[in-house]
CSV table of C-alpha atoms in Angstrom, one decimal:
chain,number,residue,atom,x,y,z
A,306,UNK,CA,0.4,0.6,0.4
A,307,UNK,CA,3.1,2.2,1.0
A,308,UNK,CA,4.4,1.8,-2.8
A,309,UNK,CA,1.3,1.9,-4.4
A,310,UNK,CA,0.4,5.3,-2.7
A,311,UNK,CA,3.6,6.8,-3.7
A,312,UNK,CA,3.4,5.4,-7.4
A,313,UNK,CA,3.8,8.5,-10.4
A,314,UNK,CA,3.8,9.2,-13.9
A,315,UNK,CA,7.0,9.1,-15.8
A,316,UNK,CA,6.2,11.4,-19.2
A,317,UNK,CA,9.3,12.7,-21.5
A,318,UNK,CA,10.5,12.8,-17.6
A,319,UNK,CA,8.1,15.5,-16.7
A,320,UNK,CA,7.5,13.3,-13.0
A,321,UNK,CA,3.4,14.1,-12.2
A,322,UNK,CA,1.7,14.2,-9.1
A,323,UNK,CA,1.7,11.2,-6.6
A,324,UNK,CA,-1.9,9.1,-7.0
A,325,UNK,CA,-4.5,10.0,-4.6
A,326,UNK,CA,-2.8,13.8,-4.3
A,327,UNK,CA,-4.8,17.1,-4.3
A,328,UNK,CA,-4.6,18.8,-7.3
A,329,UNK,CA,-3.0,21.3,-7.5
A,330,UNK,CA,-3.2,24.3,-10.0
A,331,UNK,CA,0.0,23.9,-12.0
A,332,UNK,CA,2.7,26.8,-12.4
A,333,UNK,CA,3.2,27.6,-16.3
A,334,UNK,CA,7.2,26.8,-16.4
A,335,UNK,CA,10.1,29.8,-17.3
A,336,UNK,CA,9.1,31.1,-21.5
A,337,UNK,CA,13.1,29.5,-21.6
A,338,UNK,CA,11.9,30.4,-25.3
A,339,UNK,CA,11.6,33.9,-25.5
A,340,UNK,CA,14.3,34.1,-23.7
A,341,UNK,CA,16.4,31.9,-26.3
A,342,UNK,CA,15.5,33.8,-29.0
A,343,UNK,CA,15.4,37.0,-27.7
A,344,UNK,CA,19.2,35.9,-27.3
A,345,UNK,CA,20.0,34.7,-30.2
A,346,UNK,CA,18.1,37.7,-31.5
A,347,UNK,CA,20.6,39.4,-29.5
A,348,UNK,CA,24.1,37.4,-30.8
A,349,UNK,CA,23.2,38.5,-34.1
A,350,UNK,CA,22.1,41.9,-33.6
A,351,UNK,CA,26.3,42.4,-31.8
A,352,UNK,CA,27.1,40.2,-34.9
A,353,UNK,CA,25.2,43.3,-37.9
A,354,UNK,CA,28.0,45.5,-39.7
A,355,UNK,CA,28.0,47.5,-42.0
A,356,UNK,CA,24.3,49.5,-41.0
A,357,UNK,CA,24.6,53.3,-39.2
A,358,UNK,CA,23.4,53.6,-36.4
A,359,UNK,CA,25.0,49.8,-34.2
A,360,UNK,CA,29.3,52.0,-35.1
A,361,UNK,CA,27.3,55.0,-32.9
A,362,UNK,CA,29.7,54.9,-30.1
A,363,UNK,CA,27.2,54.5,-27.7
A,364,UNK,CA,25.9,50.6,-29.9
A,365,UNK,CA,29.6,49.5,-29.6
A,366,UNK,CA,30.5,50.3,-26.4
A,367,UNK,CA,27.0,48.4,-25.4
A,368,UNK,CA,28.3,45.8,-27.4
A,369,UNK,CA,31.8,45.6,-26.3
A,370,UNK,CA,29.5,45.5,-22.8
A,371,UNK,CA,27.5,42.7,-23.6
A,372,UNK,CA,30.2,40.7,-25.0
A,373,UNK,CA,32.9,40.0,-22.7
A,374,UNK,CA,30.3,39.8,-20.0
A,375,UNK,CA,29.3,36.2,-22.9
A,376,UNK,CA,32.1,35.5,-22.8
A,377,UNK,CA,33.8,35.9,-20.1
A,378,UNK,CA,31.4,33.7,-17.7
A,379,UNK,CA,30.5,31.1,-21.4
A,380,UNK,CA,33.6,28.6,-20.1
A,381,UNK,CA,32.0,28.6,-16.6
A,382,UNK,CA,28.1,28.3,-17.5
A,383,UNK,CA,29.0,25.6,-19.5
A,384,UNK,CA,31.8,23.6,-17.0
A,385,UNK,CA,29.1,23.9,-13.7
A,386,UNK,CA,26.0,22.4,-15.8
A,387,UNK,CA,28.4,19.9,-17.0
A,388,UNK,CA,28.5,18.9,-13.7
A,389,UNK,CA,25.0,19.3,-12.1
A,390,UNK,CA,24.4,16.8,-14.7
A,391,UNK,CA,27.1,14.9,-13.9
A,392,UNK,CA,25.4,14.9,-10.4
A,393,UNK,CA,21.5,14.4,-11.7
A,394,UNK,CA,22.9,11.0,-13.5
A,395,UNK,CA,25.8,10.2,-10.9
A,396,UNK,CA,25.0,10.9,-7.7
A,397,UNK,CA,23.2,8.3,-5.4
A,398,UNK,CA,19.6,9.5,-4.8
A,399,UNK,CA,20.5,8.2,-0.3
A,400,UNK,CA,23.5,10.0,-0.6
A,401,UNK,CA,22.1,12.9,1.8
A,402,UNK,CA,20.0,10.0,3.7
A,403,UNK,CA,23.3,8.1,4.6
A,404,UNK,CA,25.9,12.0,5.2
A,405,UNK,CA,23.2,14.2,6.9
A,406,UNK,CA,23.3,14.1,10.6
A,407,UNK,CA,19.5,13.2,12.2
A,408,UNK,CA,19.6,15.7,14.5
A,409,UNK,CA,18.1,18.7,12.1
A,410,UNK,CA,19.8,21.4,13.9
A,411,UNK,CA,23.1,20.1,12.1
A,412,UNK,CA,22.7,18.5,9.5
A,413,UNK,CA,22.1,22.0,7.9
A,414,UNK,CA,25.2,23.4,8.1
A,415,UNK,CA,26.6,20.4,6.9
A,416,UNK,CA,23.8,20.6,4.1
A,417,UNK,CA,24.8,24.3,3.6
A,418,UNK,CA,28.8,23.8,3.5
A,419,UNK,CA,27.4,19.9,1.6
A,420,UNK,CA,26.9,23.0,-1.7
A,421,UNK,CA,31.2,23.8,-1.8
A,422,UNK,CA,31.1,20.3,-2.9
A,423,UNK,CA,28.2,18.9,-4.9
A,424,UNK,CA,28.0,21.8,-7.8
A,425,UNK,CA,24.8,22.3,-9.8
A,426,UNK,CA,22.7,25.5,-11.5
A,427,UNK,CA,19.4,27.8,-9.3
A,428,UNK,CA,17.8,26.0,-11.2
A,429,UNK,CA,18.2,22.2,-11.2
A,430,UNK,CA,19.2,22.7,-7.1
A,431,UNK,CA,14.8,23.6,-7.4
A,432,UNK,CA,13.7,19.6,-8.0
A,433,UNK,CA,16.4,18.2,-6.2
A,434,UNK,CA,15.4,19.6,-3.2
A,435,UNK,CA,12.6,17.9,-3.4
A,436,UNK,CA,14.3,15.2,-3.9
A,437,UNK,CA,15.5,15.3,-1.4
A,438,UNK,CA,12.7,15.9,0.8
A,439,UNK,CA,10.7,13.4,-1.3
A,440,UNK,CA,13.4,10.5,0.1
A,441,UNK,CA,13.2,11.3,3.7
A,442,UNK,CA,15.5,14.5,5.1
A,443,UNK,CA,14.8,16.8,6.4
A,444,UNK,CA,13.1,20.1,4.2
A,445,UNK,CA,15.5,22.2,6.8
A,446,UNK,CA,18.4,20.5,5.4
A,447,UNK,CA,17.1,20.7,2.0
A,448,UNK,CA,17.4,23.9,2.4
A,449,UNK,CA,19.0,25.4,2.4
A,450,UNK,CA,21.4,22.7,0.7
A,451,UNK,CA,19.3,24.5,-2.4
A,452,UNK,CA,20.2,27.9,-1.4
A,453,UNK,CA,24.0,27.0,-1.3
A,454,UNK,CA,24.5,25.0,-3.7
A,455,UNK,CA,24.3,27.4,-6.7
A,456,UNK,CA,25.8,29.8,-4.4
A,457,UNK,CA,29.4,28.1,-2.8
A,458,UNK,CA,30.1,25.2,-5.4
A,459,UNK,CA,33.7,25.3,-6.7
A,460,UNK,CA,33.1,27.0,-10.6
A,461,UNK,CA,31.5,29.0,-8.8
A,462,UNK,CA,34.2,30.5,-6.3
A,463,UNK,CA,36.3,30.5,-9.3
A,464,UNK,CA,34.4,31.9,-11.4
A,465,UNK,CA,34.3,35.4,-8.6
A,466,UNK,CA,37.8,35.2,-8.3
A,467,UNK,CA,38.4,35.7,-11.7
A,468,UNK,CA,35.6,38.0,-12.6
A,469,UNK,CA,38.1,40.4,-9.2
A,470,UNK,CA,42.0,39.5,-9.9
A,471,UNK,CA,43.9,40.2,-7.0
A,472,UNK,CA,40.5,40.3,-4.0
A,473,UNK,CA,39.4,37.5,-2.5
A,474,UNK,CA,38.5,39.1,0.1
A,475,UNK,CA,35.3,39.8,-1.7
A,476,UNK,CA,35.5,35.2,-2.6
A,477,UNK,CA,35.6,34.7,1.5
A,478,UNK,CA,33.0,37.2,1.6
A,479,UNK,CA,31.1,35.4,-0.5
A,480,UNK,CA,31.1,32.2,0.1
A,481,UNK,CA,30.6,33.6,3.8
A,482,UNK,CA,27.8,35.0,2.9
A,483,UNK,CA,25.5,32.9,1.2
A,484,UNK,CA,26.8,30.2,4.3
A,485,UNK,CA,25.3,32.0,7.2
A,486,UNK,CA,22.0,32.4,4.4
A,487,UNK,CA,22.2,28.8,3.7
A,488,UNK,CA,21.8,28.0,7.2
A,489,UNK,CA,19.6,30.6,8.9
A,490,UNK,CA,17.0,30.1,6.4
A,491,UNK,CA,17.1,26.5,7.1
A,492,UNK,CA,18.0,27.0,10.6
A,493,UNK,CA,14.7,29.5,10.3
A,494,UNK,CA,12.1,27.1,8.8
A,495,UNK,CA,12.9,24.6,11.7
A,496,UNK,CA,11.6,27.3,14.1
A,497,UNK,CA,8.8,29.0,12.4
A,498,UNK,CA,7.9,27.0,8.9
A,499,UNK,CA,4.8,24.8,8.7
A,500,UNK,CA,4.7,21.4,6.8
A,501,UNK,CA,0.9,22.8,4.9
A,502,UNK,CA,3.2,25.4,3.4
A,503,UNK,CA,4.5,22.2,1.2
A,504,UNK,CA,2.6,20.1,-1.4
A,505,UNK,CA,2.7,18.0,-3.8
A,506,UNK,CA,2.9,19.6,-7.5
A,507,UNK,CA,4.3,18.7,-11.1
A,508,UNK,CA,7.9,18.8,-11.7
A,509,UNK,CA,9.2,20.6,-14.6
A,510,UNK,CA,12.7,18.1,-14.6
A,511,UNK,CA,13.2,14.7,-12.5
A,512,UNK,CA,16.7,14.5,-11.1
A,513,UNK,CA,18.2,11.6,-9.4
A,514,UNK,CA,19.1,8.3,-11.5
A,515,UNK,CA,16.1,6.4,-12.4
A,516,UNK,CA,16.5,2.6,-12.7
A,517,UNK,CA,16.3,1.2,-17.0
A,518,UNK,CA,17.3,4.6,-17.5
A,519,UNK,CA,21.2,4.8,-19.2
A,520,UNK,CA,23.1,7.3,-17.6
A,521,UNK,CA,24.8,9.1,-20.1
A,522,UNK,CA,21.4,9.6,-21.3
A,523,UNK,CA,20.5,10.6,-17.9
A,524,UNK,CA,23.2,13.6,-17.6
A,525,UNK,CA,23.3,14.3,-21.8
A,526,UNK,CA,18.7,15.4,-21.2
A,527,UNK,CA,20.1,16.7,-17.6
A,528,UNK,CA,23.2,18.9,-19.2
A,529,UNK,CA,21.0,19.8,-21.9
A,530,UNK,CA,18.3,21.5,-19.7
A,531,UNK,CA,20.7,23.5,-17.5
A,532,UNK,CA,23.4,24.9,-20.4
A,533,UNK,CA,20.2,25.6,-22.7
A,534,UNK,CA,18.0,26.9,-19.8
A,535,UNK,CA,21.3,28.8,-17.8
A,536,UNK,CA,22.8,29.7,-21.3
A,537,UNK,CA,19.4,32.0,-22.0
A,538,UNK,CA,19.3,34.1,-19.3
A,539,UNK,CA,22.9,34.8,-19.6
A,540,UNK,CA,22.8,36.8,-22.2
A,541,UNK,CA,19.5,38.0,-21.3
A,542,UNK,CA,21.6,39.0,-18.2
A,543,UNK,CA,25.3,40.3,-19.9
A,544,UNK,CA,21.9,42.6,-21.8
A,545,UNK,CA,20.4,44.4,-18.9
A,546,UNK,CA,23.9,44.7,-17.8
A,547,UNK,CA,25.7,46.2,-20.5
A,548,UNK,CA,22.4,48.5,-21.0
A,549,UNK,CA,22.3,49.6,-17.8
A,550,UNK,CA,26.4,50.4,-18.6
A,551,UNK,CA,25.5,52.7,-21.1
A,552,UNK,CA,22.2,53.3,-20.5
A,553,UNK,CA,21.6,54.8,-17.6
A,554,UNK,CA,22.8,58.5,-17.0
A,555,UNK,CA,25.9,58.9,-14.4
A,556,UNK,CA,22.9,60.6,-12.8
A,557,UNK,CA,21.4,58.9,-11.3
A,558,UNK,CA,24.1,55.6,-10.8
A,559,UNK,CA,25.5,58.2,-8.0
A,560,UNK,CA,22.2,58.6,-6.7
A,561,UNK,CA,22.3,54.8,-5.2
A,562,UNK,CA,25.9,54.6,-5.3
A,563,UNK,CA,26.2,57.2,-2.7
A,564,UNK,CA,24.3,55.9,0.0
A,565,UNK,CA,25.8,51.9,1.5
A,566,UNK,CA,21.7,51.4,1.9
A,567,UNK,CA,20.4,52.1,-1.3
A,568,UNK,CA,23.4,50.5,-3.0
A,569,UNK,CA,22.5,47.7,-0.3
A,570,UNK,CA,19.0,47.3,-1.5
A,571,UNK,CA,19.3,48.7,-5.5
A,572,UNK,CA,21.6,45.9,-6.7
A,573,UNK,CA,19.5,43.4,-4.3
A,574,UNK,CA,17.0,44.3,-6.2
A,575,UNK,CA,18.3,44.1,-9.8
A,576,UNK,CA,19.9,41.2,-9.1
A,577,UNK,CA,16.4,39.4,-8.3
A,578,UNK,CA,15.1,41.3,-12.2
A,579,UNK,CA,18.3,40.4,-13.9
A,580,UNK,CA,17.5,36.6,-13.4
A,581,UNK,CA,21.3,36.1,-14.4
A,582,UNK,CA,22.9,32.2,-13.6
A,583,UNK,CA,25.4,32.2,-11.2
A,584,UNK,CA,28.4,31.0,-12.9
A,585,UNK,CA,28.0,34.5,-14.9
A,586,UNK,CA,26.8,36.9,-12.5
A,587,UNK,CA,30.6,37.6,-10.9
A,588,UNK,CA,31.0,38.9,-14.1
A,589,UNK,CA,28.2,40.9,-13.9
A,590,UNK,CA,28.6,42.4,-10.5
A,591,UNK,CA,31.9,43.2,-11.9
A,592,UNK,CA,31.3,45.6,-14.4
A,593,UNK,CA,28.7,47.2,-12.4
A,594,UNK,CA,31.7,49.1,-10.6
A,595,UNK,CA,29.9,52.0,-9.6
A,596,UNK,CA,29.5,50.9,-6.8
A,597,UNK,CA,30.4,49.8,-2.8
A,598,UNK,CA,31.7,46.2,-3.0
A,599,UNK,CA,29.0,46.1,-0.2
A,600,UNK,CA,26.9,46.7,-2.6
A,601,UNK,CA,28.3,44.0,-5.2
A,602,UNK,CA,28.4,41.2,-2.8
A,603,UNK,CA,24.7,41.8,-2.3
A,604,UNK,CA,24.7,41.3,-6.3
A,605,UNK,CA,26.5,37.6,-5.8
A,606,UNK,CA,24.9,36.4,-3.2
A,607,UNK,CA,21.0,37.6,-3.6
A,608,UNK,CA,20.8,36.1,-6.7
A,609,UNK,CA,21.9,32.5,-7.0
A,610,UNK,CA,19.0,32.4,-3.7
A,611,UNK,CA,16.4,34.6,-5.6
A,612,UNK,CA,15.4,36.2,-8.4
A,613,UNK,CA,11.8,35.8,-10.2
A,614,UNK,CA,12.8,32.1,-12.2
A,615,UNK,CA,13.7,31.1,-8.9
A,616,UNK,CA,10.2,32.0,-8.1
A,617,UNK,CA,8.3,30.1,-9.8
A,618,UNK,CA,9.8,27.0,-10.3
A,619,UNK,CA,9.4,27.5,-6.4
A,620,UNK,CA,6.2,28.0,-7.0
A,621,UNK,CA,5.6,25.5,-9.4
A,622,UNK,CA,7.8,22.9,-7.4
A,623,UNK,CA,7.0,23.3,-3.0
A,624,UNK,CA,3.7,26.4,-3.7
A,625,UNK,CA,2.6,29.8,-4.0
A,626,UNK,CA,3.0,29.6,-0.3
A,627,UNK,CA,6.4,28.8,0.2
A,628,UNK,CA,7.7,30.6,-2.9
A,629,UNK,CA,7.0,34.0,-1.6
A,630,UNK,CA,7.2,32.8,2.5
A,631,UNK,CA,10.6,32.0,1.7
A,632,UNK,CA,12.4,34.6,-1.5
A,633,UNK,CA,10.9,37.6,0.5
A,634,UNK,CA,13.7,36.4,4.4
A,635,UNK,CA,15.6,34.6,2.0
A,636,UNK,CA,16.6,39.0,0.7
A,637,UNK,CA,16.3,39.6,3.8
A,638,UNK,CA,19.2,37.4,5.3
A,639,UNK,CA,20.5,37.7,2.4
A,640,UNK,CA,21.0,41.4,2.1
A,641,UNK,CA,21.3,41.6,5.9
A,642,UNK,CA,24.3,39.0,6.2
A,643,UNK,CA,25.5,40.6,2.7
A,644,UNK,CA,26.1,43.9,5.1
A,645,UNK,CA,27.4,42.3,7.6
A,646,UNK,CA,30.8,40.5,6.1
A,647,UNK,CA,30.7,42.6,3.5
A,648,UNK,CA,31.4,45.6,6.2
A,649,UNK,CA,33.8,43.6,7.6
A,650,UNK,CA,35.0,41.9,5.4
A,651,UNK,CA,35.6,44.6,2.5
């Protein structure tokens, strides 16, 4: 009977709601197709030549910034999605239940620290966290891993070191602020979280190897999903950052960058809107030279944990009640951690 209750339907990699679960409203996925179309159009625009307005100084500056961010970030995005696909296909699904402490309060920081050795993009971390919960991991630990994995994995930290050369304090500040945010959010869930905020929903993609399926095929599908999804948003984020650098008047930047608190809040909000993948956001942050180090740190801490696509993915996986509460609390904790740790180290 217990196995029957857990039965799910799988069609082309999409997992259906378990039999007997309450009906739920499916959240529309983030418009990946539109993102890719816009990204391809942007690439075509960047290589366009011979048109008079394309050769204007402002357009040339925009093209240079956009291409620089994209070219710098693309190798790290590629490596990150390769590792994410490999973990999904080859790492045993019950690994966490074997290595995590039995006490939830201790499991939270251990799960957060595990993000440093089990890299994955933020899009993949949501279905992975859902899978961990279904396999018996306490939700607080799963959420700590969800927040830390895309923020402190080796690929992201290496990209941060490359984007901020000669500034190891920025790498250390990102690591500590992200770890602190993940741990605090896990403990907050233990203290204030309610199971009724979580509900079974349709998932966009499975995570973990399923018996009877080729591991190489699962790796290919996982890599393809993550790379195409994140790649489109990388180009969009580069376009937005380039537009921000070229089009926004200096007076507007001075109004925000001149105030320590306004600059932090402004870049934290910008991170939510741009939705740049974590393997590339350091290069976008490095291009925002008019802002303080603490503000740019907030951009890199908030972005991998809270952005528009993640809110949509969390709402579709765990429900709207969870997504809005969790995203709001995570933003506040991430900003506070960035200010405190950034103020001490940067």
